[in-house]
Structures are given as structure tokens and as C-alpha cells.
């Protein structure tokens, strides 16, 4: 699914599911619509251009409503999202909506506090993080966006 196709279907979803519009403000102001659209469209293009092959395991740290992970699943990626946000409860309904347009089975998700979770074996996961690069191993440095495997910190 192309970014533009996804965005148009996303707008349809927002019109049909008002619970999402308190976070996604696309429909709130015609004056800011193009700016908000450009942000999402450019971000999704950037992610697609910088991801490894579709066999890679992806982790969407702080996946929120799962929008990015849903888009990637529709494009054949396997993504696990983690979140602590209240809107975790919206994800099943979103998956029902998006399943009409493609296979979303590649998106799994969990509600968890990563600081309370046991540390798994050395990761081979690519991290999708909006604010800093975080993975089960400590990263060498914070970054604004990561779509590359995180390098463990030197011990």
C-alpha cells in the first residue's frame, strides 16, 4: 500500500472513529491540514526508505495508536509495538478497520513498561522511536529518529 493510499484511508478512519480525533487533529483545522499531512506523509516515506528488508523484526517503541506499525504491516513488515498509553484499548478496533484493506497480522502489540520487563537475549530488532532510540540494550546516543538497528553501548 502506498503512503498516499494509506493516508486517504486513514482520513476515512478518522471520520468514522471520533475517538482518534483527540490525538490526530487532521480534521480539526483546514488551515493546518496540509502541514499535518506533510508531516505524516514525509515520515512514512522516510521510514520506508530507511528500513532493512521485510524479514527484519521491527519494534515500535511507544507505538501509541499503532498507526506507523499498521502501515508497515500492510506493507509486509513484522512489527511489535509497545506502549503504556491509555489509547492501547483502541488498537483492536483499528486493526479490524485496517484488515479490510490488507493483512495486518504482522503487527503485534503489548501494554508494558519496558523498565519492568525482563531483558531478552541480545536484540536483533530495528527500533522505530519518535523521541529517542531505545532498545533492550542501551543505545550509544539519543537520536531524533531511528530506523536502523541500535548499537549496544560498550560495557
PDB file of C-alpha atoms in Angstrom:
ATOM      1  CA  UNK A   1       0.000   0.000   0.000  1.00  0.00           C
ATOM      2  CA  UNK A   2       1.395   3.375  -0.927  1.00  0.00           C
ATOM      3  CA  UNK A   3       1.770   6.189   1.564  1.00  0.00           C
ATOM      4  CA  UNK A   4      -0.881   8.247  -0.239  1.00  0.00           C
ATOM      5  CA  UNK A   5      -3.372   5.361  -0.315  1.00  0.00           C
ATOM      6  CA  UNK A   6      -2.775   4.784   3.375  1.00  0.00           C
ATOM      7  CA  UNK A   7      -3.247   8.450   4.220  1.00  0.00           C
ATOM      8  CA  UNK A   8      -6.582   8.663   2.368  1.00  0.00           C
ATOM      9  CA  UNK A   9      -7.853   5.548   4.169  1.00  0.00           C
ATOM     10  CA  UNK A  10      -6.538   6.979   7.430  1.00  0.00           C
ATOM     11  CA  UNK A  11      -8.647  10.115   6.896  1.00  0.00           C
ATOM     12  CA  UNK A  12     -11.694   7.898   6.288  1.00  0.00           C
ATOM     13  CA  UNK A  13     -10.923   6.087   9.537  1.00  0.00           C
ATOM     14  CA  UNK A  14     -10.720   9.387  11.431  1.00  0.00           C
ATOM     15  CA  UNK A  15     -14.105  10.442  10.068  1.00  0.00           C
ATOM     16  CA  UNK A  16     -15.620   7.114  11.171  1.00  0.00           C
ATOM     17  CA  UNK A  17     -13.881   6.857  14.566  1.00  0.00           C
ATOM     18  CA  UNK A  18     -14.086  10.100  16.575  1.00  0.00           C
ATOM     19  CA  UNK A  19     -12.111   8.518  19.444  1.00  0.00           C
ATOM     20  CA  UNK A  20      -8.977   9.045  17.344  1.00  0.00           C
ATOM     21  CA  UNK A  21      -9.536  12.716  16.595  1.00  0.00           C
ATOM     22  CA  UNK A  22      -8.463  13.976  20.011  1.00  0.00           C
ATOM     23  CA  UNK A  23      -4.927  12.885  19.082  1.00  0.00           C
ATOM     24  CA  UNK A  24      -4.972  13.094  15.283  1.00  0.00           C
ATOM     25  CA  UNK A  25      -6.025  16.679  14.500  1.00  0.00           C
ATOM     26  CA  UNK A  26      -6.173  16.452  10.694  1.00  0.00           C
ATOM     27  CA  UNK A  27      -9.888  17.183  10.566  1.00  0.00           C
ATOM     28  CA  UNK A  28      -9.856  19.899  13.246  1.00  0.00           C
ATOM     29  CA  UNK A  29      -8.474  22.780  11.211  1.00  0.00           C
ATOM     30  CA  UNK A  30      -8.400  23.209   7.441  1.00  0.00           C
ATOM     31  CA  UNK A  31      -5.645  25.800   7.950  1.00  0.00           C
ATOM     32  CA  UNK A  32      -3.242  23.236   9.423  1.00  0.00           C
ATOM     33  CA  UNK A  33      -4.321  20.207   7.368  1.00  0.00           C
ATOM     34  CA  UNK A  34      -1.562  20.401   4.740  1.00  0.00           C
ATOM     35  CA  UNK A  35       1.126  20.859   7.388  1.00  0.00           C
ATOM     36  CA  UNK A  36      -0.094  17.858   9.406  1.00  0.00           C
ATOM     37  CA  UNK A  37      -0.471  15.761   6.271  1.00  0.00           C
ATOM     38  CA  UNK A  38       3.041  16.648   5.084  1.00  0.00           C
ATOM     39  CA  UNK A  39       4.496  15.562   8.425  1.00  0.00           C
ATOM     40  CA  UNK A  40       2.859  12.121   8.322  1.00  0.00           C
ATOM     41  CA  UNK A  41       3.451  11.512   4.619  1.00  0.00           C
ATOM     42  CA  UNK A  42       7.122  12.556   4.767  1.00  0.00           C
ATOM     43  CA  UNK A  43       7.680  10.494   7.904  1.00  0.00           C
ATOM     44  CA  UNK A  44       6.194   7.332   6.373  1.00  0.00           C
ATOM     45  CA  UNK A  45       8.233   7.805   3.186  1.00  0.00           C
ATOM     46  CA  UNK A  46      11.390   8.271   5.260  1.00  0.00           C
ATOM     47  CA  UNK A  47      10.726   5.132   7.285  1.00  0.00           C
ATOM     48  CA  UNK A  48      10.112   3.008   4.180  1.00  0.00           C
ATOM     49  CA  UNK A  49      13.292   4.297   2.558  1.00  0.00           C
ATOM     50  CA  UNK A  50      15.444   3.512   5.601  1.00  0.00           C
ATOM     51  CA  UNK A  51      14.159   0.164   6.801  1.00  0.00           C
ATOM     52  CA  UNK A  52      16.072  -3.063   6.323  1.00  0.00           C
ATOM     53  CA  UNK A  53      14.473  -5.903   4.388  1.00  0.00           C
ATOM     54  CA  UNK A  54      10.983  -7.137   5.239  1.00  0.00           C
ATOM     55  CA  UNK A  55      12.378 -10.117   7.135  1.00  0.00           C
ATOM     56  CA  UNK A  56      13.755  -7.843   9.856  1.00  0.00           C
ATOM     57  CA  UNK A  57      11.974  -7.717  13.197  1.00  0.00           C
ATOM     58  CA  UNK A  58      10.791  -4.173  13.921  1.00  0.00           C
ATOM     59  CA  UNK A  59       9.964  -2.702  17.312  1.00  0.00           C
ATOM     60  CA  UNK A  60       7.800   0.413  17.513  1.00  0.00           C
ATOM     61  CA  UNK A  61       8.723   1.740  20.937  1.00  0.00           C
ATOM     62  CA  UNK A  62       5.875   3.939  22.122  1.00  0.00           C
ATOM     63  CA  UNK A  63       3.562   2.821  19.322  1.00  0.00           C
ATOM     64  CA  UNK A  64       0.588   4.783  20.656  1.00  0.00           C
ATOM     65  CA  UNK A  65      -2.415   4.028  18.458  1.00  0.00           C
ATOM     66  CA  UNK A  66      -0.240   1.848  16.214  1.00  0.00           C
ATOM     67  CA  UNK A  67      -0.559   3.931  13.059  1.00  0.00           C
ATOM     68  CA  UNK A  68       3.015   3.509  11.841  1.00  0.00           C
ATOM     69  CA  UNK A  69       3.047  -0.183  12.732  1.00  0.00           C
ATOM     70  CA  UNK A  70      -0.251  -0.747  10.908  1.00  0.00           C
ATOM     71  CA  UNK A  71       1.131   0.954   7.803  1.00  0.00           C
ATOM     72  CA  UNK A  72       4.260  -1.201   7.923  1.00  0.00           C
ATOM     73  CA  UNK A  73       2.270  -4.403   8.484  1.00  0.00           C
ATOM     74  CA  UNK A  74       0.139  -3.564   5.444  1.00  0.00           C
ATOM     75  CA  UNK A  75       3.411  -3.369   3.517  1.00  0.00           C
ATOM     76  CA  UNK A  76       4.632  -6.791   4.623  1.00  0.00           C
ATOM     77  CA  UNK A  77       6.759  -5.899   7.663  1.00  0.00           C
ATOM     78  CA  UNK A  78       6.587  -7.636  11.033  1.00  0.00           C
ATOM     79  CA  UNK A  79       6.276  -5.031  13.782  1.00  0.00           C
ATOM     80  CA  UNK A  80       5.812  -5.315  17.528  1.00  0.00           C
ATOM     81  CA  UNK A  81       4.557  -2.174  19.229  1.00  0.00           C
ATOM     82  CA  UNK A  82       4.818  -1.406  22.916  1.00  0.00           C
ATOM     83  CA  UNK A  83       3.013   1.341  24.781  1.00  0.00           C
ATOM     84  CA  UNK A  84       1.867   2.497  28.193  1.00  0.00           C
ATOM     85  CA  UNK A  85      -0.758   4.890  26.862  1.00  0.00           C
ATOM     86  CA  UNK A  86      -4.483   4.711  27.598  1.00  0.00           C
ATOM     87  CA  UNK A  87      -5.305   4.517  23.923  1.00  0.00           C
ATOM     88  CA  UNK A  88      -3.896   0.986  23.809  1.00  0.00           C
ATOM     89  CA  UNK A  89      -7.560  -0.063  24.049  1.00  0.00           C
ATOM     90  CA  UNK A  90      -8.244   1.466  20.599  1.00  0.00           C
ATOM     91  CA  UNK A  91      -5.813  -0.795  18.745  1.00  0.00           C
ATOM     92  CA  UNK A  92      -8.116  -3.834  18.251  1.00  0.00           C
ATOM     93  CA  UNK A  93     -10.800  -1.668  16.623  1.00  0.00           C
ATOM     94  CA  UNK A  94      -8.175  -0.071  14.422  1.00  0.00           C
ATOM     95  CA  UNK A  95      -6.925  -3.484  13.309  1.00  0.00           C
ATOM     96  CA  UNK A  96     -10.478  -4.514  12.366  1.00  0.00           C
ATOM     97  CA  UNK A  97     -10.778  -1.387  10.233  1.00  0.00           C
ATOM     98  CA  UNK A  98      -7.421  -1.837   8.504  1.00  0.00           C
ATOM     99  CA  UNK A  99      -7.906  -5.574   7.913  1.00  0.00           C
ATOM    100  CA  UNK A 100     -10.434  -4.566   5.233  1.00  0.00           C
ATOM    101  CA  UNK A 101      -7.553  -3.231   3.156  1.00  0.00           C
ATOM    102  CA  UNK A 102      -4.794  -5.758   3.692  1.00  0.00           C
ATOM    103  CA  UNK A 103      -3.006  -8.136   6.010  1.00  0.00           C
ATOM    104  CA  UNK A 104      -2.305  -6.546   9.391  1.00  0.00           C
ATOM    105  CA  UNK A 105      -1.282  -9.796  11.087  1.00  0.00           C
ATOM    106  CA  UNK A 106       2.338  -8.633  11.025  1.00  0.00           C
ATOM    107  CA  UNK A 107       1.510  -6.089  13.747  1.00  0.00           C
ATOM    108  CA  UNK A 108       1.554  -7.379  17.305  1.00  0.00           C
ATOM    109  CA  UNK A 109       1.445  -5.152  20.344  1.00  0.00           C
ATOM    110  CA  UNK A 110       1.692  -5.168  24.103  1.00  0.00           C
ATOM    111  CA  UNK A 111       0.963  -2.888  27.002  1.00  0.00           C
ATOM    112  CA  UNK A 112       4.106  -2.885  29.068  1.00  0.00           C
ATOM    113  CA  UNK A 113       6.579  -0.844  30.994  1.00  0.00           C
ATOM    114  CA  UNK A 114       9.909  -1.765  29.465  1.00  0.00           C
ATOM    115  CA  UNK A 115      11.740  -0.888  32.653  1.00  0.00           C
ATOM    116  CA  UNK A 116       9.764  -3.600  34.462  1.00  0.00           C
ATOM    117  CA  UNK A 117      10.171  -6.195  31.707  1.00  0.00           C
ATOM    118  CA  UNK A 118      12.892  -8.821  31.759  1.00  0.00           C
ATOM    119  CA  UNK A 119      15.732  -8.144  29.395  1.00  0.00           C
ATOM    120  CA  UNK A 120      15.658 -10.590  26.470  1.00  0.00           C
ATOM    121  CA  UNK A 121      18.743 -12.001  24.760  1.00  0.00           C
ATOM    122  CA  UNK A 122      20.835  -9.654  22.625  1.00  0.00           C
ATOM    123  CA  UNK A 123      18.426  -7.864  20.270  1.00  0.00           C
ATOM    124  CA  UNK A 124      18.402  -8.109  16.512  1.00  0.00           C
ATOM    125  CA  UNK A 125      15.489  -5.725  16.304  1.00  0.00           C
ATOM    126  CA  UNK A 126      15.245  -2.426  14.490  1.00  0.00           C
ATOM    127  CA  UNK A 127      13.761   0.287  16.691  1.00  0.00           C
ATOM    128  CA  UNK A 128      11.187   2.803  15.470  1.00  0.00           C
ATOM    129  CA  UNK A 129      11.185   5.508  18.084  1.00  0.00           C
ATOM    130  CA  UNK A 130       9.913   9.039  17.726  1.00  0.00           C
ATOM    131  CA  UNK A 131      11.810  10.708  20.534  1.00  0.00           C
ATOM    132  CA  UNK A 132      14.930   8.682  21.210  1.00  0.00           C
ATOM    133  CA  UNK A 133      16.462   5.462  20.147  1.00  0.00           C
ATOM    134  CA  UNK A 134      15.757   2.931  22.866  1.00  0.00           C
ATOM    135  CA  UNK A 135      16.096  -0.797  22.737  1.00  0.00           C
ATOM    136  CA  UNK A 136      16.615  -3.632  25.176  1.00  0.00           C
ATOM    137  CA  UNK A 137      20.323  -2.777  25.114  1.00  0.00           C
ATOM    138  CA  UNK A 138      21.290   0.775  25.894  1.00  0.00           C
ATOM    139  CA  UNK A 139      21.993   2.787  22.774  1.00  0.00           C
ATOM    140  CA  UNK A 140      25.169   4.773  22.420  1.00  0.00           C
ATOM    141  CA  UNK A 141      23.371   8.064  21.996  1.00  0.00           C
ATOM    142  CA  UNK A 142      19.853   9.528  21.813  1.00  0.00           C
ATOM    143  CA  UNK A 143      18.605  10.309  18.326  1.00  0.00           C
ATOM    144  CA  UNK A 144      15.630  12.128  16.880  1.00  0.00           C
ATOM    145  CA  UNK A 145      14.511   9.143  14.833  1.00  0.00           C
ATOM    146  CA  UNK A 146      15.923   5.710  14.374  1.00  0.00           C
ATOM    147  CA  UNK A 147      15.094   3.235  11.667  1.00  0.00           C
ATOM    148  CA  UNK A 148      18.401   1.444  11.985  1.00  0.00           C
ATOM    149  CA  UNK A 149      19.483  -1.326  14.318  1.00  0.00           C
ATOM    150  CA  UNK A 150      20.504   0.137  17.645  1.00  0.00           C
ATOM    151  CA  UNK A 151      24.097  -0.414  18.652  1.00  0.00           C
ATOM    152  CA  UNK A 152      24.538  -1.689  22.198  1.00  0.00           C
ATOM    153  CA  UNK A 153      26.534   0.540  24.480  1.00  0.00           C
ATOM    154  CA  UNK A 154      30.051  -0.529  25.261  1.00  0.00           C
ATOM    155  CA  UNK A 155      30.253  -2.284  28.610  1.00  0.00           C
TER     156      UNK A 155
END
